[in-house]
PDB file of C-alpha atoms and ligand atoms in Angstrom:
ATOM      1  CA  UNK A   1      -3.821  16.942  13.777  1.00  0.00           C
ATOM      2  CA  UNK A   2      -1.477  19.468  15.410  1.00  0.00           C
ATOM      3  CA  UNK A   3       1.245  20.978  13.173  1.00  0.00           C
ATOM      4  CA  UNK A   4       4.690  19.446  13.683  1.00  0.00           C
ATOM      5  CA  UNK A   5       7.546  20.810  11.598  1.00  0.00           C
ATOM      6  CA  UNK A   6       9.887  18.198  13.040  1.00  0.00           C
ATOM      7  CA  UNK A   7       7.942  15.099  12.090  1.00  0.00           C
ATOM      8  CA  UNK A   8      10.002  13.023   9.639  1.00  0.00           C
ATOM      9  CA  UNK A   9       7.789  10.986   7.313  1.00  0.00           C
ATOM     10  CA  UNK A  10       8.854   8.527   4.612  1.00  0.00           C
ATOM     11  CA  UNK A  11       6.243   7.452   2.056  1.00  0.00           C
ATOM     12  CA  UNK A  12       6.857   4.833  -0.645  1.00  0.00           C
ATOM     13  CA  UNK A  13       4.590   4.758  -3.672  1.00  0.00           C
ATOM     14  CA  UNK A  14       4.245   8.519  -3.253  1.00  0.00           C
ATOM     15  CA  UNK A  15       4.085   9.490  -6.926  1.00  0.00           C
ATOM     16  CA  UNK A  16       0.323   8.942  -7.258  1.00  0.00           C
ATOM     17  CA  UNK A  17      -2.889   7.752  -5.632  1.00  0.00           C
ATOM     18  CA  UNK A  18      -2.996   6.956  -1.922  1.00  0.00           C
ATOM     19  CA  UNK A  19       0.723   7.652  -1.372  1.00  0.00           C
ATOM     20  CA  UNK A  20       0.519  11.146  -2.889  1.00  0.00           C
ATOM     21  CA  UNK A  21      -2.597  11.858  -0.828  1.00  0.00           C
ATOM     22  CA  UNK A  22      -0.846  10.664   2.368  1.00  0.00           C
ATOM     23  CA  UNK A  23       2.018  13.045   1.577  1.00  0.00           C
ATOM     24  CA  UNK A  24      -0.369  15.975   1.274  1.00  0.00           C
ATOM     25  CA  UNK A  25      -1.952  15.213   4.666  1.00  0.00           C
ATOM     26  CA  UNK A  26       1.454  15.421   6.377  1.00  0.00           C
ATOM     27  CA  UNK A  27       2.426  18.430   4.226  1.00  0.00           C
ATOM     28  CA  UNK A  28      -0.537  20.386   5.601  1.00  0.00           C
ATOM     29  CA  UNK A  29       0.815  19.526   9.055  1.00  0.00           C
ATOM     30  CA  UNK A  30       4.183  21.044   8.139  1.00  0.00           C
ATOM     31  CA  UNK A  31       6.094  17.738   8.241  1.00  0.00           C
ATOM     32  CA  UNK A  32       9.385  16.792   6.598  1.00  0.00           C
ATOM     33  CA  UNK A  33       8.726  14.338   3.798  1.00  0.00           C
ATOM     34  CA  UNK A  34      10.720  11.802   1.797  1.00  0.00           C
ATOM     35  CA  UNK A  35       8.837  10.557  -1.259  1.00  0.00           C
ATOM     36  CA  UNK A  36       9.929   7.308  -2.908  1.00  0.00           C
ATOM     37  CA  UNK A  37       8.770   5.771  -6.222  1.00  0.00           C
ATOM     38  CA  UNK A  38      10.101   5.121  -9.740  1.00  0.00           C
ATOM     39  CA  UNK A  39       8.702   8.111 -11.683  1.00  0.00           C
ATOM     40  CA  UNK A  40      10.937  11.097 -10.926  1.00  0.00           C
ATOM     41  CA  UNK A  41       8.762  13.645 -12.709  1.00  0.00           C
ATOM     42  CA  UNK A  42       5.596  12.607 -10.893  1.00  0.00           C
ATOM     43  CA  UNK A  43       7.427  12.639  -7.553  1.00  0.00           C
ATOM     44  CA  UNK A  44       8.639  16.163  -8.357  1.00  0.00           C
ATOM     45  CA  UNK A  45       5.050  17.277  -8.947  1.00  0.00           C
ATOM     46  CA  UNK A  46       3.881  15.746  -5.657  1.00  0.00           C
ATOM     47  CA  UNK A  47       6.840  17.337  -3.818  1.00  0.00           C
ATOM     48  CA  UNK A  48       5.971  20.760  -5.275  1.00  0.00           C
ATOM     49  CA  UNK A  49       2.334  20.362  -4.160  1.00  0.00           C
ATOM     50  CA  UNK A  50       3.491  19.337  -0.669  1.00  0.00           C
ATOM     51  CA  UNK A  51       5.790  22.347  -0.302  1.00  0.00           C
ATOM     52  CA  UNK A  52       2.974  24.642  -1.440  1.00  0.00           C
ATOM     53  CA  UNK A  53       0.691  22.994   1.141  1.00  0.00           C
ATOM     54  CA  UNK A  54       3.125  23.686   4.003  1.00  0.00           C
ATOM     55  CA  UNK A  55       5.666  20.845   4.123  1.00  0.00           C
ATOM     56  CA  UNK A  56       8.969  21.882   5.735  1.00  0.00           C
ATOM     57  CA  UNK A  57      10.818  19.618   3.306  1.00  0.00           C
ATOM     58  CA  UNK A  58       9.867  17.322   0.409  1.00  0.00           C
ATOM     59  CA  UNK A  59      12.704  15.081  -0.640  1.00  0.00           C
ATOM     60  CA  UNK A  60      12.440  13.025  -3.830  1.00  0.00           C
ATOM     61  CA  UNK A  61      13.932   9.508  -3.730  1.00  0.00           C
ATOM     62  CA  UNK A  62      13.765   7.676  -7.046  1.00  0.00           C
ATOM     63  CA  UNK A  63      13.860   3.899  -7.034  1.00  0.00           C
ATOM     64  CA  UNK A  64      12.174   0.581  -7.636  1.00  0.00           C
ATOM     65  CA  UNK A  65      11.501  -1.167  -4.330  1.00  0.00           C
ATOM     66  CA  UNK A  66      11.766  -4.616  -5.917  1.00  0.00           C
ATOM     67  CA  UNK A  67      15.487  -3.801  -6.376  1.00  0.00           C
ATOM     68  CA  UNK A  68      17.308  -4.102  -3.013  1.00  0.00           C
ATOM     69  CA  UNK A  69      20.074  -1.807  -4.275  1.00  0.00           C
ATOM     70  CA  UNK A  70      17.550   0.991  -4.973  1.00  0.00           C
ATOM     71  CA  UNK A  71      16.128   0.691  -1.468  1.00  0.00           C
ATOM     72  CA  UNK A  72      19.635   0.626   0.052  1.00  0.00           C
ATOM     73  CA  UNK A  73      20.480   3.815  -1.840  1.00  0.00           C
ATOM     74  CA  UNK A  74      17.323   5.528  -0.549  1.00  0.00           C
ATOM     75  CA  UNK A  75      18.071   4.397   3.005  1.00  0.00           C
ATOM     76  CA  UNK A  76      21.583   5.879   2.709  1.00  0.00           C
ATOM     77  CA  UNK A  77      20.113   9.150   1.451  1.00  0.00           C
ATOM     78  CA  UNK A  78      17.938   9.282   4.582  1.00  0.00           C
ATOM     79  CA  UNK A  79      20.933   8.913   6.911  1.00  0.00           C
ATOM     80  CA  UNK A  80      21.110  12.714   7.075  1.00  0.00           C
ATOM     81  CA  UNK A  81      17.719  12.809   8.804  1.00  0.00           C
ATOM     82  CA  UNK A  82      18.027  12.675  12.611  1.00  0.00           C
ATOM     83  CA  UNK A  83      15.223  10.064  12.729  1.00  0.00           C
ATOM     84  CA  UNK A  84      12.292   8.615  10.809  1.00  0.00           C
ATOM     85  CA  UNK A  85       9.063   9.022  12.802  1.00  0.00           C
ATOM     86  CA  UNK A  86       6.626   7.471  10.315  1.00  0.00           C
ATOM     87  CA  UNK A  87       7.300   5.157   7.394  1.00  0.00           C
ATOM     88  CA  UNK A  88       4.393   4.404   5.071  1.00  0.00           C
ATOM     89  CA  UNK A  89       5.349   1.377   2.959  1.00  0.00           C
ATOM     90  CA  UNK A  90       2.637   1.924   0.416  1.00  0.00           C
ATOM     91  CA  UNK A  91       4.176   1.097  -2.993  1.00  0.00           C
ATOM     92  CA  UNK A  92       2.395  -1.689  -4.782  1.00  0.00           C
ATOM     93  CA  UNK A  93      -0.263  -2.552  -7.271  1.00  0.00           C
ATOM     94  CA  UNK A  94      -1.674  -5.201  -9.527  1.00  0.00           C
ATOM     95  CA  UNK A  95       1.069  -5.147 -12.139  1.00  0.00           C
ATOM     96  CA  UNK A  96       3.499  -8.030 -12.428  1.00  0.00           C
ATOM     97  CA  UNK A  97       6.521  -8.191 -14.613  1.00  0.00           C
ATOM     98  CA  UNK A  98       6.565 -10.511 -17.575  1.00  0.00           C
ATOM     99  CA  UNK A  99      10.049 -10.102 -18.987  1.00  0.00           C
ATOM    100  CA  UNK A 100      10.301  -6.463 -19.973  1.00  0.00           C
ATOM    101  CA  UNK A 101       6.563  -5.842 -19.907  1.00  0.00           C
ATOM    102  CA  UNK A 102       4.427  -4.796 -17.016  1.00  0.00           C
ATOM    103  CA  UNK A 103       1.056  -6.494 -17.123  1.00  0.00           C
ATOM    104  CA  UNK A 104      -2.073  -5.968 -15.060  1.00  0.00           C
ATOM    105  CA  UNK A 105      -2.650  -9.302 -13.340  1.00  0.00           C
ATOM    106  CA  UNK A 106      -6.327  -8.428 -12.845  1.00  0.00           C
ATOM    107  CA  UNK A 107      -6.959  -7.594 -16.494  1.00  0.00           C
ATOM    108  CA  UNK A 108      -9.300  -9.934 -18.304  1.00  0.00           C
ATOM    109  CA  UNK A 109      -7.526 -12.902 -19.773  1.00  0.00           C
ATOM    110  CA  UNK A 110      -4.198 -12.706 -17.969  1.00  0.00           C
ATOM    111  CA  UNK A 111      -4.923 -15.056 -15.107  1.00  0.00           C
ATOM    112  CA  UNK A 112      -7.512 -17.334 -16.670  1.00  0.00           C
ATOM    113  CA  UNK A 113      -6.724 -20.922 -17.524  1.00  0.00           C
ATOM    114  CA  UNK A 114      -3.990 -21.329 -20.096  1.00  0.00           C
ATOM    115  CA  UNK A 115      -2.997 -17.667 -20.035  1.00  0.00           C
ATOM    116  CA  UNK A 116      -1.717 -17.958 -16.453  1.00  0.00           C
ATOM    117  CA  UNK A 117       1.822 -16.677 -16.239  1.00  0.00           C
ATOM    118  CA  UNK A 118       4.189 -17.643 -13.429  1.00  0.00           C
ATOM    119  CA  UNK A 119       6.369 -14.645 -14.302  1.00  0.00           C
ATOM    120  CA  UNK A 120       3.471 -12.247 -13.806  1.00  0.00           C
ATOM    121  CA  UNK A 121       2.358 -13.890 -10.563  1.00  0.00           C
ATOM    122  CA  UNK A 122       5.940 -13.829  -9.278  1.00  0.00           C
ATOM    123  CA  UNK A 123       6.265 -10.173 -10.275  1.00  0.00           C
ATOM    124  CA  UNK A 124       3.161  -9.291  -8.261  1.00  0.00           C
ATOM    125  CA  UNK A 125       4.613 -11.078  -5.231  1.00  0.00           C
ATOM    126  CA  UNK A 126       7.883  -9.176  -5.553  1.00  0.00           C
ATOM    127  CA  UNK A 127       5.998  -5.903  -5.919  1.00  0.00           C
ATOM    128  CA  UNK A 128       3.555  -6.329  -3.027  1.00  0.00           C
ATOM    129  CA  UNK A 129       5.614  -8.467  -0.643  1.00  0.00           C
ATOM    130  CA  UNK A 130       9.382  -8.715  -1.271  1.00  0.00           C
ATOM    131  CA  UNK A 131       9.810  -5.003  -1.937  1.00  0.00           C
ATOM    132  CA  UNK A 132       8.555  -4.224   1.554  1.00  0.00           C
ATOM    133  CA  UNK A 133      11.083  -6.636   3.091  1.00  0.00           C
ATOM    134  CA  UNK A 134      13.975  -4.560   1.728  1.00  0.00           C
ATOM    135  CA  UNK A 135      12.552  -1.515   3.533  1.00  0.00           C
ATOM    136  CA  UNK A 136      11.511  -3.268   6.743  1.00  0.00           C
ATOM    137  CA  UNK A 137      14.967  -4.610   7.499  1.00  0.00           C
ATOM    138  CA  UNK A 138      16.797  -1.230   7.750  1.00  0.00           C
ATOM    139  CA  UNK A 139      13.761   0.651   9.077  1.00  0.00           C
ATOM    140  CA  UNK A 140      13.247  -1.710  12.028  1.00  0.00           C
ATOM    141  CA  UNK A 141      16.948  -1.417  12.893  1.00  0.00           C
ATOM    142  CA  UNK A 142      16.940   2.369  12.611  1.00  0.00           C
ATOM    143  CA  UNK A 143      13.739   2.857  14.591  1.00  0.00           C
ATOM    144  CA  UNK A 144      14.978   0.506  17.325  1.00  0.00           C
ATOM    145  CA  UNK A 145      18.202   2.542  17.536  1.00  0.00           C
ATOM    146  CA  UNK A 146      16.324   5.854  17.722  1.00  0.00           C
ATOM    147  CA  UNK A 147      13.975   4.510  20.412  1.00  0.00           C
ATOM    148  CA  UNK A 148      10.771   4.019  18.411  1.00  0.00           C
ATOM    149  CA  UNK A 149       8.677   4.974  15.416  1.00  0.00           C
ATOM    150  CA  UNK A 150       5.735   3.821  13.353  1.00  0.00           C
ATOM    151  CA  UNK A 151       5.738   1.706  10.208  1.00  0.00           C
ATOM    152  CA  UNK A 152       2.439   1.519   8.300  1.00  0.00           C
ATOM    153  CA  UNK A 153       2.243  -1.044   5.509  1.00  0.00           C
ATOM    154  CA  UNK A 154      -0.425  -0.918   2.822  1.00  0.00           C
ATOM    155  CA  UNK A 155      -2.052  -4.290   2.276  1.00  0.00           C
ATOM    156  CA  UNK A 156      -5.559  -4.650   0.884  1.00  0.00           C
ATOM    157  CA  UNK A 157      -9.019  -5.910   1.752  1.00  0.00           C
ATOM    158  CA  UNK A 158      -8.383  -8.163  -1.256  1.00  0.00           C
ATOM    159  CA  UNK A 159      -6.636 -10.382   1.312  1.00  0.00           C
ATOM    160  CA  UNK A 160     -10.109 -11.269   2.634  1.00  0.00           C
ATOM    161  CA  UNK A 161     -10.645 -13.626  -0.309  1.00  0.00           C
ATOM    162  CA  UNK A 162      -9.581 -14.188  -3.901  1.00  0.00           C
ATOM    163  CA  UNK A 163     -11.825 -12.972  -6.693  1.00  0.00           C
ATOM    164  CA  UNK A 164     -11.615 -14.298 -10.243  1.00  0.00           C
ATOM    165  CA  UNK A 165      -8.415 -13.145 -11.992  1.00  0.00           C
ATOM    166  CA  UNK A 166      -6.973 -11.669  -8.797  1.00  0.00           C
ATOM    167  CA  UNK A 167      -5.338 -14.762  -7.277  1.00  0.00           C
ATOM    168  CA  UNK A 168      -1.733 -13.463  -7.463  1.00  0.00           C
ATOM    169  CA  UNK A 169      -2.686 -10.043  -6.089  1.00  0.00           C
ATOM    170  CA  UNK A 170      -4.694 -11.556  -3.229  1.00  0.00           C
ATOM    171  CA  UNK A 171      -1.871 -13.989  -2.425  1.00  0.00           C
ATOM    172  CA  UNK A 172       0.652 -11.139  -2.207  1.00  0.00           C
ATOM    173  CA  UNK A 173      -1.525  -9.042   0.109  1.00  0.00           C
ATOM    174  CA  UNK A 174      -2.375 -12.055   2.268  1.00  0.00           C
ATOM    175  CA  UNK A 175       1.346 -12.752   2.705  1.00  0.00           C
ATOM    176  CA  UNK A 176       1.890  -9.117   3.646  1.00  0.00           C
ATOM    177  CA  UNK A 177      -0.910  -9.267   6.236  1.00  0.00           C
ATOM    178  CA  UNK A 178       0.685 -12.333   7.863  1.00  0.00           C
ATOM    179  CA  UNK A 179       4.115 -10.707   7.812  1.00  0.00           C
ATOM    180  CA  UNK A 180       2.961  -7.512   9.512  1.00  0.00           C
ATOM    181  CA  UNK A 181       0.814  -9.359  12.066  1.00  0.00           C
ATOM    182  CA  UNK A 182       3.776 -11.522  13.015  1.00  0.00           C
ATOM    183  CA  UNK A 183       6.410  -8.771  13.035  1.00  0.00           C
ATOM    184  CA  UNK A 184       4.263  -6.651  15.339  1.00  0.00           C
ATOM    185  CA  UNK A 185       5.132  -8.953  18.262  1.00  0.00           C
ATOM    186  CA  UNK A 186       8.866  -8.415  17.724  1.00  0.00           C
ATOM    187  CA  UNK A 187       8.617  -4.694  16.982  1.00  0.00           C
ATOM    188  CA  UNK A 188       6.471  -3.590  19.929  1.00  0.00           C
ATOM    189  CA  UNK A 189       9.027  -4.334  22.687  1.00  0.00           C
ATOM    190  CA  UNK A 190      11.507  -2.170  20.733  1.00  0.00           C
ATOM    191  CA  UNK A 191       9.074   0.769  20.779  1.00  0.00           C
ATOM    192  CA  UNK A 192       8.058   0.352  17.133  1.00  0.00           C
ATOM    193  CA  UNK A 193       4.393   0.348  16.138  1.00  0.00           C
ATOM    194  CA  UNK A 194       3.441  -1.643  13.074  1.00  0.00           C
ATOM    195  CA  UNK A 195       0.152  -0.688  11.410  1.00  0.00           C
ATOM    196  CA  UNK A 196      -1.496  -2.652   8.640  1.00  0.00           C
ATOM    197  CA  UNK A 197      -3.538  -0.493   6.280  1.00  0.00           C
ATOM    198  CA  UNK A 198      -6.169  -2.385   4.300  1.00  0.00           C
ATOM    199  CA  UNK A 199      -7.992  -0.222   1.767  1.00  0.00           C
ATOM    200  CA  UNK A 200     -11.153  -1.239  -0.005  1.00  0.00           C
ATOM    201  CA  UNK A 201     -11.674   0.221  -3.474  1.00  0.00           C
ATOM    202  CA  UNK A 202     -10.007   3.603  -3.949  1.00  0.00           C
ATOM    203  CA  UNK A 203     -10.109   5.684  -7.146  1.00  0.00           C
ATOM    204  CA  UNK A 204      -6.434   5.795  -8.227  1.00  0.00           C
ATOM    205  CA  UNK A 205      -4.355   4.893 -11.276  1.00  0.00           C
ATOM    206  CA  UNK A 206      -4.449   1.284 -10.075  1.00  0.00           C
ATOM    207  CA  UNK A 207      -8.223   1.006 -10.317  1.00  0.00           C
ATOM    208  CA  UNK A 208      -8.602   3.036 -13.521  1.00  0.00           C
ATOM    209  CA  UNK A 209      -8.996  -0.068 -15.699  1.00  0.00           C
ATOM    210  CA  UNK A 210     -11.164  -2.148 -13.358  1.00  0.00           C
ATOM    211  CA  UNK A 211     -13.966  -3.789 -15.334  1.00  0.00           C
ATOM    212  CA  UNK A 212     -16.693  -3.969 -12.709  1.00  0.00           C
ATOM    213  CA  UNK A 213     -18.575  -1.467 -10.548  1.00  0.00           C
ATOM    214  CA  UNK A 214     -16.451  -1.138  -7.441  1.00  0.00           C
ATOM    215  CA  UNK A 215     -18.595  -1.184  -4.289  1.00  0.00           C
ATOM    216  CA  UNK A 216     -18.080   1.685  -1.802  1.00  0.00           C
ATOM    217  CA  UNK A 217     -15.444   3.316  -4.016  1.00  0.00           C
ATOM    218  CA  UNK A 218     -13.699   6.185  -2.202  1.00  0.00           C
ATOM    219  CA  UNK A 219     -11.319   8.956  -3.270  1.00  0.00           C
ATOM    220  CA  UNK A 220      -7.604   8.818  -2.460  1.00  0.00           C
ATOM    221  CA  UNK A 221      -7.987  11.917  -0.265  1.00  0.00           C
ATOM    222  CA  UNK A 222     -10.761  10.292   1.802  1.00  0.00           C
ATOM    223  CA  UNK A 223      -8.721   7.114   2.167  1.00  0.00           C
ATOM    224  CA  UNK A 224      -5.505   8.951   3.137  1.00  0.00           C
ATOM    225  CA  UNK A 225      -7.320  11.009   5.777  1.00  0.00           C
ATOM    226  CA  UNK A 226      -8.745   7.833   7.342  1.00  0.00           C
ATOM    227  CA  UNK A 227      -5.381   6.043   7.264  1.00  0.00           C
ATOM    228  CA  UNK A 228      -3.477   8.926   8.871  1.00  0.00           C
ATOM    229  CA  UNK A 229      -6.175   9.228  11.562  1.00  0.00           C
ATOM    230  CA  UNK A 230      -5.775   5.532  12.342  1.00  0.00           C
ATOM    231  CA  UNK A 231      -1.974   5.553  12.282  1.00  0.00           C
ATOM    232  CA  UNK A 232      -1.736   8.626  14.510  1.00  0.00           C
ATOM    233  CA  UNK A 233      -4.183   7.002  16.956  1.00  0.00           C
ATOM    234  CA  UNK A 234      -2.025   3.847  17.034  1.00  0.00           C
ATOM    235  CA  UNK A 235      -4.662   1.538  15.531  1.00  0.00           C
ATOM    236  CA  UNK A 236      -2.880  -1.716  14.540  1.00  0.00           C
ATOM    237  CA  UNK A 237      -5.161  -2.611  11.603  1.00  0.00           C
ATOM    238  CA  UNK A 238      -6.890   0.174   9.676  1.00  0.00           C
ATOM    239  CA  UNK A 239      -9.564  -0.834   7.185  1.00  0.00           C
ATOM    240  CA  UNK A 240     -11.402   1.740   5.082  1.00  0.00           C
ATOM    241  CA  UNK A 241     -14.205   2.086   4.200  1.00  0.00           C
ATOM    242  CA  UNK A 242     -15.959   0.273   7.038  1.00  0.00           C
ATOM    243  CA  UNK A 243     -18.915  -0.641   4.794  1.00  0.00           C
ATOM    244  CA  UNK A 244     -16.789  -2.878   2.539  1.00  0.00           C
ATOM    245  CA  UNK A 245     -14.933  -4.242   5.536  1.00  0.00           C
ATOM    246  CA  UNK A 246     -18.239  -5.297   7.103  1.00  0.00           C
ATOM    247  CA  UNK A 247     -19.517  -6.741   3.815  1.00  0.00           C
ATOM    248  CA  UNK A 248     -16.333  -8.818   3.447  1.00  0.00           C
ATOM    249  CA  UNK A 249     -16.601 -10.070   7.018  1.00  0.00           C
ATOM    250  CA  UNK A 250     -20.227 -11.105   6.455  1.00  0.00           C
ATOM    251  CA  UNK A 251     -19.357 -12.691   3.106  1.00  0.00           C
ATOM    252  CA  UNK A 252     -16.679 -14.798   4.786  1.00  0.00           C
ATOM    253  CA  UNK A 253     -19.470 -16.441   6.834  1.00  0.00           C
ATOM    254  CA  UNK A 254     -21.093 -17.732   3.615  1.00  0.00           C
ATOM    255  CA  UNK A 255     -19.903 -21.258   2.689  1.00  0.00           C
ATOM    256  CA  UNK A 256     -17.054 -21.189   0.159  1.00  0.00           C
ATOM    257  CA  UNK A 257     -19.022 -23.226  -2.410  1.00  0.00           C
ATOM    258  CA  UNK A 258     -21.839 -20.632  -2.438  1.00  0.00           C
ATOM    259  CA  UNK A 259     -19.378 -17.740  -2.682  1.00  0.00           C
ATOM    260  CA  UNK A 260     -17.651 -19.389  -5.648  1.00  0.00           C
ATOM    261  CA  UNK A 261     -21.015 -19.895  -7.374  1.00  0.00           C
ATOM    262  CA  UNK A 262     -21.909 -16.254  -6.784  1.00  0.00           C
ATOM    263  CA  UNK A 263     -18.624 -14.923  -8.182  1.00  0.00           C
ATOM    264  CA  UNK A 264     -19.025 -17.111 -11.274  1.00  0.00           C
ATOM    265  CA  UNK A 265     -22.433 -15.497 -11.880  1.00  0.00           C
ATOM    266  CA  UNK A 266     -21.299 -11.946 -11.191  1.00  0.00           C
ATOM    267  CA  UNK A 267     -18.171 -12.090 -13.325  1.00  0.00           C
ATOM    268  CA  UNK A 268     -19.440 -14.339 -16.110  1.00  0.00           C
ATOM    269  CA  UNK A 269     -20.133 -11.381 -18.458  1.00  0.00           C
ATOM    270  CA  UNK A 270     -16.489 -10.280 -18.176  1.00  0.00           C
ATOM    271  CA  UNK A 271     -15.003 -13.421 -19.701  1.00  0.00           C
TER     272      UNK A 271
HETATM  273  N1  LIG B 301      -6.704   1.623  -5.220  1.00  0.00           N
HETATM  274  C1  LIG B 301      -7.255   0.617  -4.573  1.00  0.00           C
HETATM  275  O1  LIG B 301      -8.460   0.316  -4.735  1.00  0.00           O
HETATM  276  C2  LIG B 301      -6.433  -0.188  -3.596  1.00  0.00           C
HETATM  277  C3  LIG B 301      -7.099  -1.125  -2.820  1.00  0.00           C
HETATM  278  C4  LIG B 301      -6.378  -1.863  -1.917  1.00  0.00           C
HETATM  279  C5  LIG B 301      -5.014  -1.679  -1.788  1.00  0.00           C
HETATM  280  N2  LIG B 301      -4.378  -0.757  -2.567  1.00  0.00           N
HETATM  281  C6  LIG B 301      -2.926  -0.602  -2.387  1.00  0.00           C
HETATM  282  O2  LIG B 301      -2.630   0.753  -2.164  1.00  0.00           O
HETATM  283  C7  LIG B 301      -1.270   0.997  -2.545  1.00  0.00           C
HETATM  284  C8  LIG B 301      -1.219   2.264  -3.380  1.00  0.00           C
HETATM  285  O3  LIG B 301      -1.914   2.038  -4.602  1.00  0.00           O
HETATM  286  P1  LIG B 301      -2.813   3.145  -5.295  1.00  0.00           P
HETATM  287  O4  LIG B 301      -4.189   2.646  -5.306  1.00  0.00           O
HETATM  288  O5  LIG B 301      -2.527   4.473  -4.729  1.00  0.00           O
HETATM  289  O6  LIG B 301      -2.307   3.019  -6.803  1.00  0.00           O
HETATM  290  P2  LIG B 301      -1.345   3.923  -7.679  1.00  0.00           P
HETATM  291  O7  LIG B 301      -1.876   5.280  -7.841  1.00  0.00           O
HETATM  292  O8  LIG B 301      -1.065   3.105  -8.888  1.00  0.00           O
HETATM  293  O9  LIG B 301      -0.021   4.037  -6.781  1.00  0.00           O
HETATM  294  C9  LIG B 301       0.943   3.024  -6.701  1.00  0.00           C
HETATM  295  C10 LIG B 301       2.236   3.662  -6.226  1.00  0.00           C
HETATM  296  O10 LIG B 301       3.238   2.644  -6.066  1.00  0.00           O
HETATM  297  C11 LIG B 301       4.387   3.026  -6.800  1.00  0.00           C
HETATM  298  N3  LIG B 301       5.076   1.834  -7.273  1.00  0.00           N
HETATM  299  C12 LIG B 301       4.589   0.850  -8.075  1.00  0.00           C
HETATM  300  N4  LIG B 301       5.538  -0.064  -8.304  1.00  0.00           N
HETATM  301  C13 LIG B 301       6.647   0.346  -7.645  1.00  0.00           C
HETATM  302  C14 LIG B 301       7.953  -0.166  -7.504  1.00  0.00           C
HETATM  303  N5  LIG B 301       8.313  -1.311  -8.099  1.00  0.00           N
HETATM  304  N6  LIG B 301       8.854   0.517  -6.758  1.00  0.00           N
HETATM  305  C15 LIG B 301       8.500   1.684  -6.161  1.00  0.00           C
HETATM  306  N7  LIG B 301       7.276   2.217  -6.251  1.00  0.00           N
HETATM  307  C16 LIG B 301       6.364   1.563  -6.986  1.00  0.00           C
HETATM  308  C17 LIG B 301       3.849   3.872  -7.945  1.00  0.00           C
HETATM  309  O11 LIG B 301       4.827   4.785  -8.391  1.00  0.00           O
HETATM  310  P3  LIG B 301       5.786   4.606  -9.670  1.00  0.00           P
HETATM  311  O12 LIG B 301       4.957   4.010 -10.771  1.00  0.00           O
HETATM  312  O13 LIG B 301       6.237   6.011  -9.927  1.00  0.00           O
HETATM  313  O14 LIG B 301       6.890   3.726  -9.182  1.00  0.00           O
HETATM  314  C18 LIG B 301       2.767   4.661  -7.227  1.00  0.00           C
HETATM  315  O15 LIG B 301       3.331   5.758  -6.544  1.00  0.00           O
HETATM  316  C19 LIG B 301      -0.798  -0.266  -3.263  1.00  0.00           C
HETATM  317  O16 LIG B 301      -0.027  -1.045  -2.379  1.00  0.00           O
HETATM  318  C20 LIG B 301      -2.100  -0.981  -3.597  1.00  0.00           C
HETATM  319  O17 LIG B 301      -1.939  -2.367  -3.715  1.00  0.00           O
HETATM  320  C21 LIG B 301      -5.047  -0.009  -3.462  1.00  0.00           C
END
């Protein structure tokens, strides 16, 4: 990728994992970065790494994207930028809120039978779906006004089909896929490209506690490089790695009853 010191890039969920790795790719290109997430200290560390790697600017924006007022504040802070060329809406995860406690909705026991929690499932939906809406609204307006731009939203290959204990997460990413696919039709005539990023398994904080062997696990750096390549080439749906994407596509051809039987066998020891 050619260096561009005047490329303005916003990344949400930039304090760790894929988002931090995306930031470093654009930093090496010399871009101007705005990094949004809740943990100020972690964002500061990522910003320092980006500046050392060549970023022309690394702005820290602290906020929770499930809170519209936090997103509005971040959008106001970005008004001083002449434009936003790329917006990676990447914040998300498998944690839902249950009152004051954040709980991993994929952790054993939380989404099985009687331990199902509507509050957790709703929290996951707000994290992986609603939070993006608060960003999309002002970003679409701003990019239309500036004559174009690219918005890349991080979904998940989990949207290909629900696994045991991951129903709420899969539902949230499936909703996001439908949203982006639909919005693309409205955005394109206004010069805005919408990309849907669907990672397979990536080694990040989110997958640290996963209880099974993750097939085709990749590093955050490998994933970020593939996503930036796809976004810069204008690919509308970017799935990485291709091996898991293919496996999921083939699996979807197997009758649902057989798939369910198989998952019961595979995950039985985890109960
Ligand atoms: N890792 C995988 O295997 C995998 C697979 C498919 C899809 N994904 C998706 O990839 C994206 C990035 O995840 P990751 O794997 O890089 O995990 P990660 O290291 O846990 O990163 C998640 C990022 O989202 C931020 N975040 C979480 N809740 C937030 C909130 N309410 N408001 C603002 N920021 C928030 C976190 O920062 P703070 O905690 O500082 O807010 C962090 O920067 C997520 O959308 C995830 O669903 C990951």
